[in-house]
Coordinates of C-alpha atoms in Angstrom, one line a residue:
X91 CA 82.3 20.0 27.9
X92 CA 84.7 16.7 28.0
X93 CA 82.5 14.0 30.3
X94 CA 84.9 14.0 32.6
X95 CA 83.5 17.5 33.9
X96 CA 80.6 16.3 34.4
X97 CA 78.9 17.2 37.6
X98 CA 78.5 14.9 40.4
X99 CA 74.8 16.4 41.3
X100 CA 73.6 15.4 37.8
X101 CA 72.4 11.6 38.1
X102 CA 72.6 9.9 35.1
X103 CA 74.3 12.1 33.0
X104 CA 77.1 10.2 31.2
X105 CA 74.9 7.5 30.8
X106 CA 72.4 9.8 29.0
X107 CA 75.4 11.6 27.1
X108 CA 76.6 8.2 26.0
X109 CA 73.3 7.3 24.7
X110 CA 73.1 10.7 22.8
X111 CA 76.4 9.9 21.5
X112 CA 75.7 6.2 19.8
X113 CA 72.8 7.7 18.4
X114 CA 74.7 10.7 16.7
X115 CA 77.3 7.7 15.9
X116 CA 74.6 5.7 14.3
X117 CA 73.0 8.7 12.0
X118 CA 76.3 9.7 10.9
X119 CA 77.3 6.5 9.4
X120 CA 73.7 6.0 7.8
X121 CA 74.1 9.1 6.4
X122 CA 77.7 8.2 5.0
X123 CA 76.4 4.7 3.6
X124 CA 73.2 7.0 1.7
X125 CA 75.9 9.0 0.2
X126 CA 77.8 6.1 -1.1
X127 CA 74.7 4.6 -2.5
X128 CA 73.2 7.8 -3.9
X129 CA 76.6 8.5 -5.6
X130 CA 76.5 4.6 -6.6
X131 CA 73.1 5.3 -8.2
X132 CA 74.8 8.1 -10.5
X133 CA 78.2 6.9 -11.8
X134 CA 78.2 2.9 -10.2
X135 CA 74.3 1.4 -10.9
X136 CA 76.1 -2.0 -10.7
X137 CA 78.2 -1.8 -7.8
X138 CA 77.9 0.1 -4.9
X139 CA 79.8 0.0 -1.2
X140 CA 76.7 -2.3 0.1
X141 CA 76.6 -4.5 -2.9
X142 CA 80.4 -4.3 -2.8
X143 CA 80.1 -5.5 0.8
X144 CA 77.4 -7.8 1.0
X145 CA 79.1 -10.1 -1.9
X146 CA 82.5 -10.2 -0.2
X147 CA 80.2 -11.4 3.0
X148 CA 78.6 -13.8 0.5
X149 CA 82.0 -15.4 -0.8
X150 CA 83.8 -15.7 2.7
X151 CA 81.1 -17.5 3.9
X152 CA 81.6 -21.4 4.4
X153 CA 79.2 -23.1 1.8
X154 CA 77.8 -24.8 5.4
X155 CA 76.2 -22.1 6.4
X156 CA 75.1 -21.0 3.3
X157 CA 73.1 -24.0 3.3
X158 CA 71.7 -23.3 6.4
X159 CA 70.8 -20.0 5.8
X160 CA 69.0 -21.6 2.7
X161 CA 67.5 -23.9 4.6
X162 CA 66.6 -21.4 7.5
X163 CA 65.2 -18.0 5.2
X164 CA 64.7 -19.8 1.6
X165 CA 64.6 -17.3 -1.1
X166 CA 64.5 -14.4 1.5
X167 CA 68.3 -15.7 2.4
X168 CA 69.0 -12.0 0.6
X169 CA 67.3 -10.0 2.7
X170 CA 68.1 -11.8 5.7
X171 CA 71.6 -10.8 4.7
X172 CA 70.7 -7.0 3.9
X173 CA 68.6 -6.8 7.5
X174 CA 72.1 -8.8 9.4
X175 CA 74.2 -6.2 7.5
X176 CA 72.0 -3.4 8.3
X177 CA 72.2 -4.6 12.4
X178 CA 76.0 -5.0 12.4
X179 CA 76.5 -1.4 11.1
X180 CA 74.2 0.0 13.3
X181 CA 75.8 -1.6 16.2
X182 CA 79.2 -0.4 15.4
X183 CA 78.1 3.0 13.9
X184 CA 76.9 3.2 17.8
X185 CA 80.3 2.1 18.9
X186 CA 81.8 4.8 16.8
X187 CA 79.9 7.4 18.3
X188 CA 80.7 6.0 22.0
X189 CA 84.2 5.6 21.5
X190 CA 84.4 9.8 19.9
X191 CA 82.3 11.0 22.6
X192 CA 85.3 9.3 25.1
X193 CA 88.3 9.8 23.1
X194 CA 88.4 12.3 19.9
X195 CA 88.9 10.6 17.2
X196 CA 88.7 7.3 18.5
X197 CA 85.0 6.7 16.6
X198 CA 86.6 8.6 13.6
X199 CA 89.0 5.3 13.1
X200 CA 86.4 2.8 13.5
X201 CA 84.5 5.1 10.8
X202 CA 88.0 4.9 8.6
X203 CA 87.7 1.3 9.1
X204 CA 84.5 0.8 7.9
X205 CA 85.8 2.6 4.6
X206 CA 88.8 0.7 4.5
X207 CA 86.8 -3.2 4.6
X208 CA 84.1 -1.0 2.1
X209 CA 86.9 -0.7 -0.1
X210 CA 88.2 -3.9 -0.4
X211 CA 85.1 -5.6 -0.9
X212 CA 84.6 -3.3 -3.5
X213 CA 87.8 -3.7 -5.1
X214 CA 87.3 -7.6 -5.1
X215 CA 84.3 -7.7 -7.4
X216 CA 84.4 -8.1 -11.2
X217 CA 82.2 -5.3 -11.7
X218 CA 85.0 -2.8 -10.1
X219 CA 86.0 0.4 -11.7
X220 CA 87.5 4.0 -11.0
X221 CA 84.0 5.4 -9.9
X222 CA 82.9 2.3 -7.8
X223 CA 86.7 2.2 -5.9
X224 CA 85.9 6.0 -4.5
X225 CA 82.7 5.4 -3.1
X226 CA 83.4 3.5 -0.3
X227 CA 86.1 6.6 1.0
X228 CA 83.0 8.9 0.2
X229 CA 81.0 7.4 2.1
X230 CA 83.5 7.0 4.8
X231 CA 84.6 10.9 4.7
X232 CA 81.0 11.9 4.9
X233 CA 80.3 9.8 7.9
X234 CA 83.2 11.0 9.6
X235 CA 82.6 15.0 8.6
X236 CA 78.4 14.1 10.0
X237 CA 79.8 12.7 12.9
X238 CA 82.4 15.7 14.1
X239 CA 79.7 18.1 13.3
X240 CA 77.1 16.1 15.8
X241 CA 79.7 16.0 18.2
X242 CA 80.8 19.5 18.2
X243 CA 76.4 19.9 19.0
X244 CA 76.5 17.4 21.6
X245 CA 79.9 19.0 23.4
X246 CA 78.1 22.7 23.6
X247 CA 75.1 21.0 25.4
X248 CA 77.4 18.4 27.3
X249 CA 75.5 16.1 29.8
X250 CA 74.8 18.3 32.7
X251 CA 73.1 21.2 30.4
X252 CA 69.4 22.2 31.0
X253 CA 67.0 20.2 29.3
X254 CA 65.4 23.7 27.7
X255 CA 68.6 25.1 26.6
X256 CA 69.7 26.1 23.1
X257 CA 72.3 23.9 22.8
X258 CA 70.2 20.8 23.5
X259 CA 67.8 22.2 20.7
X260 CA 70.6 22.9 17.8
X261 CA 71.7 19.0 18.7
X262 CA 68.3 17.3 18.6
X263 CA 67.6 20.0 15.3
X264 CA 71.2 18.3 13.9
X265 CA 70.4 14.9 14.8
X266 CA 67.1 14.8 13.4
X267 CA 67.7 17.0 10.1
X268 CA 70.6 14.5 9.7
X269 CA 68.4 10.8 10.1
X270 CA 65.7 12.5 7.7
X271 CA 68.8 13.4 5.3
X272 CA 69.2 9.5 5.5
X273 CA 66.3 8.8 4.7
X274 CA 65.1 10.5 2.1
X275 CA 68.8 10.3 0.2
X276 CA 68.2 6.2 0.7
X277 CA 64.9 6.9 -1.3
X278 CA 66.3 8.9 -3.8
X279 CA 69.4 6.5 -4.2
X280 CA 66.7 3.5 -4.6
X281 CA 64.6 5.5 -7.2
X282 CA 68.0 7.0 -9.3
X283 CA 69.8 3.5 -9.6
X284 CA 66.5 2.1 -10.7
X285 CA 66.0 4.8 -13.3
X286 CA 69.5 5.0 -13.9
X287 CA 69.4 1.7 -15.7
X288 CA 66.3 2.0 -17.1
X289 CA 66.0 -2.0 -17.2
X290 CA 62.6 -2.5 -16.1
X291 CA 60.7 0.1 -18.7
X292 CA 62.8 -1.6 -21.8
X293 CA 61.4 -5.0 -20.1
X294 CA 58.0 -4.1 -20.1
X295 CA 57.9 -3.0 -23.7
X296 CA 59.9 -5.6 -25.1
X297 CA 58.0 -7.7 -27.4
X298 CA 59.0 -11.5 -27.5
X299 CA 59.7 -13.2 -31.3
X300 CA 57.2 -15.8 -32.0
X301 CA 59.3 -19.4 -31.7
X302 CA 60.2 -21.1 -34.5
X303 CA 60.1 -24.6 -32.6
X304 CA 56.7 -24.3 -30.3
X305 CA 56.4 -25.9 -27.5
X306 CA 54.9 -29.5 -27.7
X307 CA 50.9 -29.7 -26.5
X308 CA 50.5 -30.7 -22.8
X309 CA 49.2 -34.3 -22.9
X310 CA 45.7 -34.5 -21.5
X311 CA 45.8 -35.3 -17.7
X312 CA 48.8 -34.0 -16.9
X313 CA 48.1 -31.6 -14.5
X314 CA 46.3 -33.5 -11.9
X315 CA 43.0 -31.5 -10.0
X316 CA 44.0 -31.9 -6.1
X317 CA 44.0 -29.2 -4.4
X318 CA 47.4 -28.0 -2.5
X319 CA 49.3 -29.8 -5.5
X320 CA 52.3 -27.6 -7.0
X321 CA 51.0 -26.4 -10.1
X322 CA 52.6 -27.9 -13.2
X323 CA 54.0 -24.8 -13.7
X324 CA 55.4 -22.5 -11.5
X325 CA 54.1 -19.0 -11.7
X326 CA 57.3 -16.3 -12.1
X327 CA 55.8 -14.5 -9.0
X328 CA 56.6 -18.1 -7.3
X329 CA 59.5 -19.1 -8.7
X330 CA 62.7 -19.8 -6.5
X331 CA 65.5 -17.3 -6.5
X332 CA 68.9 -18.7 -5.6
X333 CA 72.3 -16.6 -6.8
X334 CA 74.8 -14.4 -5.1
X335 CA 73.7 -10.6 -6.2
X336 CA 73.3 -9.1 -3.1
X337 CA 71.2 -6.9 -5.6
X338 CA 69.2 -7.8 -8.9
X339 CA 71.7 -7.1 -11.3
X340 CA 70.4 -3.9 -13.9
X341 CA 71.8 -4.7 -17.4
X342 CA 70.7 -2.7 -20.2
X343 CA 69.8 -4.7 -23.1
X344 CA 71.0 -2.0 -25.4
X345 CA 74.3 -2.2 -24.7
X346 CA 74.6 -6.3 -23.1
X347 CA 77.0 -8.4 -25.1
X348 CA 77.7 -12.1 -25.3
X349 CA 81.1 -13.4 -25.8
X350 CA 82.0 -16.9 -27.2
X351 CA 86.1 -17.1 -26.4
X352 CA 88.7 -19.9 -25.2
X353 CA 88.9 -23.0 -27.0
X354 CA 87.1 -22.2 -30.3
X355 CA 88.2 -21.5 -33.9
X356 CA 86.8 -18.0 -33.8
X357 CA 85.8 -15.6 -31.0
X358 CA 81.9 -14.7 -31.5
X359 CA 80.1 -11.3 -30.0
X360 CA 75.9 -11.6 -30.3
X361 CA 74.3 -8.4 -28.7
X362 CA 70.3 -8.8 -28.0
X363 CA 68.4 -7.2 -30.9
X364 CA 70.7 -10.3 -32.9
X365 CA 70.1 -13.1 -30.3
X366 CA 66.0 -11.8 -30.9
X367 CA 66.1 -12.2 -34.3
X368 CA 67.5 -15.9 -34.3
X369 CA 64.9 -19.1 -35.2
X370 CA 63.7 -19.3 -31.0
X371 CA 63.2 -22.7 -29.3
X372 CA 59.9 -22.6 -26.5
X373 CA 59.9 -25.6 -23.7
X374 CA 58.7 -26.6 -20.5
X375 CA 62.5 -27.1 -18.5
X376 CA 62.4 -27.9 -14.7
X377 CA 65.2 -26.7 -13.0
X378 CA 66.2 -27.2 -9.7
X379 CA 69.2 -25.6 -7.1
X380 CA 71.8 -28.0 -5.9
X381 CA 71.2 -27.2 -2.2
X382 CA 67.4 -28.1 -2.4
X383 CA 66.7 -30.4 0.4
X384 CA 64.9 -33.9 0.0
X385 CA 61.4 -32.1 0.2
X386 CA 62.5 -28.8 -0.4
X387 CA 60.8 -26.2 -3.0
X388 CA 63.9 -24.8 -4.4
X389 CA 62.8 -26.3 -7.8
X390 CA 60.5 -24.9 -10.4
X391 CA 59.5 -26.1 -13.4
X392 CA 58.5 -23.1 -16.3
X393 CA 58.1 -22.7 -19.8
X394 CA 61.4 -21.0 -21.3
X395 CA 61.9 -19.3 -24.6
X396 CA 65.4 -19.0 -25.7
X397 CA 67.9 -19.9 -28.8
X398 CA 69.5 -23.1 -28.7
X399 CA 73.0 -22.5 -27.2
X400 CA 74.6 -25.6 -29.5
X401 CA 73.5 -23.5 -32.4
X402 CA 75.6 -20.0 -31.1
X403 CA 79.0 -22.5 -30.3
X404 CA 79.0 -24.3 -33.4
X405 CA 79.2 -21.2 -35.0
X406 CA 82.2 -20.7 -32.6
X407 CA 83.7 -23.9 -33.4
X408 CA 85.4 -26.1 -30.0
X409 CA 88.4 -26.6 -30.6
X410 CA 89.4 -30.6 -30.1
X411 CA 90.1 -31.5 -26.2
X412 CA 87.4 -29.0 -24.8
X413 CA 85.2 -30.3 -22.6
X414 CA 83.6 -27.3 -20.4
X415 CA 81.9 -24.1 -21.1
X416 CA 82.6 -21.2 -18.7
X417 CA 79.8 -19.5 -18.3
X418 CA 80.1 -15.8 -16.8
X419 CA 77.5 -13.1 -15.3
X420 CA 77.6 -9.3 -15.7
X421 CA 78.0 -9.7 -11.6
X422 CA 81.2 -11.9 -12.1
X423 CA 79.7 -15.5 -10.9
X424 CA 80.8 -18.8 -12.9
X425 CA 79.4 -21.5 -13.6
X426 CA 81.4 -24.4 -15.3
X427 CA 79.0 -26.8 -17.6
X428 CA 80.0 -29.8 -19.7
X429 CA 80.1 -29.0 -23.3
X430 CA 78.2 -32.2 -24.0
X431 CA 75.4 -30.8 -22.1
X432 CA 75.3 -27.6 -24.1
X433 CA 76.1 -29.0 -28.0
X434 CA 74.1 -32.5 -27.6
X435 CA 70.2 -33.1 -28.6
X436 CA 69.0 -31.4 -25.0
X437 CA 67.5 -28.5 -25.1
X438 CA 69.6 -26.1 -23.7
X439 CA 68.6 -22.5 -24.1
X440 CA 69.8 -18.7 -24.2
X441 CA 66.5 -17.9 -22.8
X442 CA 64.9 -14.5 -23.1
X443 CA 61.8 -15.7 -22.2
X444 CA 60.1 -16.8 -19.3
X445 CA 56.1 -18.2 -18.9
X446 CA 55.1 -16.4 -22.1
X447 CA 57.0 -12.8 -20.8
X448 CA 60.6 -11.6 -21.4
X449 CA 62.7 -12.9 -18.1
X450 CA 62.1 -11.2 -14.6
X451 CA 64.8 -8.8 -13.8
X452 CA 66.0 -11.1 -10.8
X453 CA 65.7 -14.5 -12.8
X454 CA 68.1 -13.2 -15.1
X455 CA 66.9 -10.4 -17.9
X456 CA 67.6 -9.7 -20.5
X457 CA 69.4 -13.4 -21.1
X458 CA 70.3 -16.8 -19.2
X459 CA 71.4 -20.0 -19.4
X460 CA 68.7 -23.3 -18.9
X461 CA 70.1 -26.6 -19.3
X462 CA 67.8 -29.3 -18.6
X463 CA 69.4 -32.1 -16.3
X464 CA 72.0 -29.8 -14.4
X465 CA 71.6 -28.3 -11.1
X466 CA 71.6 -24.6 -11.3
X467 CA 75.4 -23.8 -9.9
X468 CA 76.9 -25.7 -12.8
X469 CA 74.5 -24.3 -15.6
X470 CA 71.6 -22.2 -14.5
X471 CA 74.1 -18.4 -14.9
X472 CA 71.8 -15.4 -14.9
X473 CA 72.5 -12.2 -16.2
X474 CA 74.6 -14.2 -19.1
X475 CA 77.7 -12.2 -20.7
X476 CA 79.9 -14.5 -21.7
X477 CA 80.7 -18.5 -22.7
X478 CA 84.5 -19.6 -22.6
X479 CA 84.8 -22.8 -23.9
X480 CA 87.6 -24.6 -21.6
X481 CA 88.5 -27.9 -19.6
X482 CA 87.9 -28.8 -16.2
X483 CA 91.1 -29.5 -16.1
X484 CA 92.1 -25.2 -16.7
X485 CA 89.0 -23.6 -15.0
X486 CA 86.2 -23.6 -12.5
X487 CA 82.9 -22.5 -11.7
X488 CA 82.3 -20.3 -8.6
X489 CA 80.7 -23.3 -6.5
X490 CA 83.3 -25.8 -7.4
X491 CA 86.5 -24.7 -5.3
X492 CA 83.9 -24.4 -2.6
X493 CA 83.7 -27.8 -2.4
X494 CA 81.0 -28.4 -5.0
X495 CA 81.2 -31.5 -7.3
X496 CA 82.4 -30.2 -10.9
X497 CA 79.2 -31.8 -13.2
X498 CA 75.8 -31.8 -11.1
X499 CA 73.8 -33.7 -12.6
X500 CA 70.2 -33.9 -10.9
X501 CA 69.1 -36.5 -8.9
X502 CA 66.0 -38.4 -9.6
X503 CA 63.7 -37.5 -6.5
X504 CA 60.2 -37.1 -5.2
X505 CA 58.3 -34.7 -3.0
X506 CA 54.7 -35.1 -1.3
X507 CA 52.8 -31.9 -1.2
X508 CA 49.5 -32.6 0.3
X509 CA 49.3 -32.9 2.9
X510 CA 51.6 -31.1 4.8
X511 CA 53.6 -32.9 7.3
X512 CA 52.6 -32.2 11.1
X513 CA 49.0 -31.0 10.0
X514 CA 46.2 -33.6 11.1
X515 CA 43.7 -34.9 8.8
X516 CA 40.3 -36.8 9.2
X517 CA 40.2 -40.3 9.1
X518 CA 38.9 -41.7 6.0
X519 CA 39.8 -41.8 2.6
X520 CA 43.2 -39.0 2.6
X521 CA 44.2 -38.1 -0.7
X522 CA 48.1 -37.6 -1.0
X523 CA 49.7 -35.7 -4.0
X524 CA 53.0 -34.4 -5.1
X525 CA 55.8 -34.0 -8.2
X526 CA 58.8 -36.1 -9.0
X527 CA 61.4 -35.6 -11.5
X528 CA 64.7 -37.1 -13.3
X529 CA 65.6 -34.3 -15.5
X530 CA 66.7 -35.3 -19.2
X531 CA 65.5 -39.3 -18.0
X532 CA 61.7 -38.9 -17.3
X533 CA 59.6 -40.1 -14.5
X534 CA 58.4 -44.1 -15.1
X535 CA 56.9 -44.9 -11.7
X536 CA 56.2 -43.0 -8.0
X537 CA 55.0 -45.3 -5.0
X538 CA 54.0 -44.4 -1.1
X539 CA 54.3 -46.5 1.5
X540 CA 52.9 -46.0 5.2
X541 CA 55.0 -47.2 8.4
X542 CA 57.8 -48.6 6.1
X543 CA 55.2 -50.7 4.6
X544 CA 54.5 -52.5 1.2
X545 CA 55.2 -50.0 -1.6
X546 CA 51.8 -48.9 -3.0
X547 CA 51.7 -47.5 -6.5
X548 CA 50.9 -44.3 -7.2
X549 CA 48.5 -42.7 -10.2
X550 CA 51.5 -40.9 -12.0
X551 CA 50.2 -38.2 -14.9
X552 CA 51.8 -38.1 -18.3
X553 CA 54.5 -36.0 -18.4
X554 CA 55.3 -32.9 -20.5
X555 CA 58.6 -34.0 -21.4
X556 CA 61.5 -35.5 -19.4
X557 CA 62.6 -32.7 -18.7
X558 CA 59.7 -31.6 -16.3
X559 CA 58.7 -33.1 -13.2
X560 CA 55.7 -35.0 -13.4
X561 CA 52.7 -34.7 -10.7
X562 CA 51.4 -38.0 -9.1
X563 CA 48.6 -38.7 -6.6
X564 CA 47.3 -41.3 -4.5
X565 CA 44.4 -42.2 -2.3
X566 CA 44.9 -43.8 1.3
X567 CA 42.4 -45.5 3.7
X568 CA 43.3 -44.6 7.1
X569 CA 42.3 -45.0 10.6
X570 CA 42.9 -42.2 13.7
X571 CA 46.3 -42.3 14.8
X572 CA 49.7 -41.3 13.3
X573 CA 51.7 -42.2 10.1
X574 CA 54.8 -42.1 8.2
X575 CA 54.3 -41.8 4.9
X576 CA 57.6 -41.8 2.5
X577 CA 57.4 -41.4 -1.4
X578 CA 60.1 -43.0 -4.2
X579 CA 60.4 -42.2 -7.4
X580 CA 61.5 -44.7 -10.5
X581 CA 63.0 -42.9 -13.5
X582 CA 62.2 -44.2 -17.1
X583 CA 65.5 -46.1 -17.5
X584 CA 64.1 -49.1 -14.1
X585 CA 66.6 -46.7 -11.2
X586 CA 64.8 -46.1 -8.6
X587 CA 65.9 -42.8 -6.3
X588 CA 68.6 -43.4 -3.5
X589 CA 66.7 -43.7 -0.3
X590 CA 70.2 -43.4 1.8
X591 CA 69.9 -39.7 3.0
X592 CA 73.0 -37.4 2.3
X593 CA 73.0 -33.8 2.5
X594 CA 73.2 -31.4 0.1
X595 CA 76.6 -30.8 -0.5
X596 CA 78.7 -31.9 -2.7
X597 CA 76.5 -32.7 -5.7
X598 CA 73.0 -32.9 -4.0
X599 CA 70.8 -34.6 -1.7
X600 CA 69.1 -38.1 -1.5
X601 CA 66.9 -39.9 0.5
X602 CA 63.1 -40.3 0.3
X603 CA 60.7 -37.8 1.4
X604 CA 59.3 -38.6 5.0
X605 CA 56.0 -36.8 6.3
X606 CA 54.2 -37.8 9.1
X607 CA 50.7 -37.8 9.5
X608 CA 48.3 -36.6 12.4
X609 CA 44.4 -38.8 11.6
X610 CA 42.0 -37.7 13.7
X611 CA 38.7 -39.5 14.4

């Protein structure tokens, strides 16, 4: 029965049909997006409409307010992304069912739609092919098939219908059978593109080669015993997560490749049971994301096993006038570092390794790239499958047309960990603590200063290397009331940190870290 038939005597009933509607509108497209995925999960483990989606969302957004969604959700800035996604279907998907309740096949074409944006998100990623292009029209067909057939239910009850009557029981029996469809094809799609790849089982048999080059002993004293201090290094469970996979990446080490091509006097191809074999390098390598804020915690400092990567391109041989290395990930993200970084003494790693186990699935397994001194989005690539050896001058990294400086080098800075800003304290003795860093330069001193007071030296503990950050602490006398405390750090070379704040972008921020202090009596 069209709505317009609806009988005057029945109060509320277009309201009511219009609700059942949006709800049929919003099981019908979950149940087209499971199909996509569970059809991803079979012939696309790498690439599915959501994925597809949810990286197009990633690039078009300005790099602003990807630093305030940093800022705002940290390391859950993915899931933030997967829960707005997730709302902004559902609130069309409603639409669609509103607008084909009023007008046939009016929620059909916002259904279309949604296949038609599905598919040229999908079309736009590197990781594209024949299977991945028909998913998004799948999942689009199936919504739109779910859809008529709710509609055709809710039409035989129409809005005026007896509560009791069959036809309100075969659509609640349609509506529900279909959301459980949903749900349990969103499990199975989860539990088939996991197995599909098979990543995480090869993972947790994989044995790591002994290193040829150890790491060095940690001098005595260097990690300092105050409690609330970030450890001197950063559990795996801990460890920030910045990229742009909407989804951790599943790449089977069995079949993974790395290509050496460009500028170089012969193309190389190294596949992992290879790259495990070579003479393995083991160090303690801080590394730190570009948009971390003065204070922030997107830097972690770990101990990586990898082979050099100056060894793999001198058997590639730059070619004169090079000057970049393009590194690529299976996902398609770039990341352009100087050549000098990767060829010179540093020690820049194809790491396999992470904290004394083969590399977390989202931090990059089976391989990445760790080059001490450079912020992650010109170095750091994850899920590593190729080097092109280039110029600045011919290519780019991701970040870099973005508006991202083309080198990154990090900043020297300085954080204060206890105690937390805004949290009082008792007067007294008040212990303060913290890390600093200047990657690749080394820490030489780190002072406090209270009210924009005197510097005061701080009790700084030996490093691990200069490429780690180094942990200080210092203890304060001070009466009830309230304080600023900053902290500056001095790198080994006699330059201090810049204390002029700037933001993030384009190459990182300054400034020195400001808490304030709450002493209570």
């Amino acid at each position: 029965m069209p709505p317009d038939a609806v009988p005057a005597a029945v109060p509320g009933a277009v309201a009511a049909a219009g609700r059942r509607a949006a709800a049929a509108g919003v099981v019908a497209v979950a149940v087209g997006v499971v199909a996509g995925e569970l059809a991803a999960a079979l012939v696309s483990p790498s690439l599915s409409p959501l994925t597809g989606v949810g990286g197009a969302v990633i690039d078009a957004v300005p790099p602003a307010v990807k630093d305030w969604a940093i800022s705002v959700f940290g390391t859950a800035d993915k899931l933030a992304l997967l829960v707005g996604m997730g709302l902004a279907i559902a609130a069309l998907a409603a639409l669609a069912g509103l607008l084909e309740w009023r007008r046939r096949l009016a929620g059909f074409a916002v259904i279309a739609l949604f296949g038609v944006a599905g598919l040229a998100a999908v079309l736009g990623r590197e990781q594209a092919t024949g299977s991945a292009i028909a998913l998004p029209l799948l999942a689009a067909g199936t919504g739109i098939l779910v859809l008529r057939w709710l509609m055709s239910r809710l039409r035989d009850w129409g809005p005026a219908a007896a509560a009791a009557g069959p036809a309100r029981r075969r659509f609640m029996q349609a509506l529900g059978g279909s959301a459980v469809v949903a749900i349990l094809g969103g499990a199975l799609a989860v539990a088939l593109r996991a197995a599909a790849a098979g990543v995480s089982e090869f993972r947790s048999k994989l044995a790591l080669p002994s290193p040829a080059s150890p790491v060095p002993p940690v001098p005595a004293g260097a990690e300092l015993r105050l409690d609330g201090i970030s450890p001197l290094v950063t559990p795996n469970r801990d460890f920030y997560r910045i990229d742009t996979a909407l989804t951790v990446p599943a790449v089977d080490p069995d079949t993974w490749v790395l290509k050496v091509t460009g500028m170089v006097e012969r193309d190389i191809e190294l596949d992992f049971a290879t790259l495990l074999s070579k003479p393995m390098t083991e160090r303690h390598i801080t590394i730190a994301c570009v948009s971390n804020e003065v204070g922030g915690d997107l830097i972690g400092n770990a101990l990586w096993l990898g082979w050099p990567v100056r060894e793999l391109l001198a058997m590639a041989g730059p070619q004169s006038g090079a000057d970049m290395v393009l590194s690529r990930s299976s996902d398609g993200w770039t990341a352009g570092t100087p050549l000098e970084a990767l060829t010179d003494t540093r020690d820049a790693l194809l790491a396999v390794g992470m904290n004394g186990e083969p590399l977390p699935l989202e931090h990059g397994f089976p391989v990445r790239l760790i080059v001490p001194g450079l912020y992650g989005y010109v170095s750091a690539t994850k899920w590593l499958t190729e080097l092109k050896v280039t110029r600045f001058a011919d290519d780019a990294g991701y970040w870099t047309p973005r508006g991202w400086s083309e080198r990154g080098p990090i900043k020297t800075s300085s954080r204060i960990d206890v105690p937390r800003t805004g949290r009082p304290v008792r007067a007294g003795t008040v212990a303060f603590g913290g890390v600093a860093w200047a990657q690749h330069t080394g820490i030489g001193t780190v002072e406090l200063r209270v009210n924009r007071g005197r510097w005061q030296a701080a009790e700084l503990a030996p490093g691990m290397s200069r490429d780690t950050w180094y942990q200080w602490q210092l203890s304060l006398p001070l009466t009830p009331g309230q304080y600023e405390i900053q902290v500056r750090a001095t790198d080994l070379n006699g330059v201090p940190q810049i204390e002029k704040p700037s933001r993030v972008a384009p190459d990182g921020a300054t400034g020195f870290h400001t808490i304030r202090v709450d002493v209570t009596p």
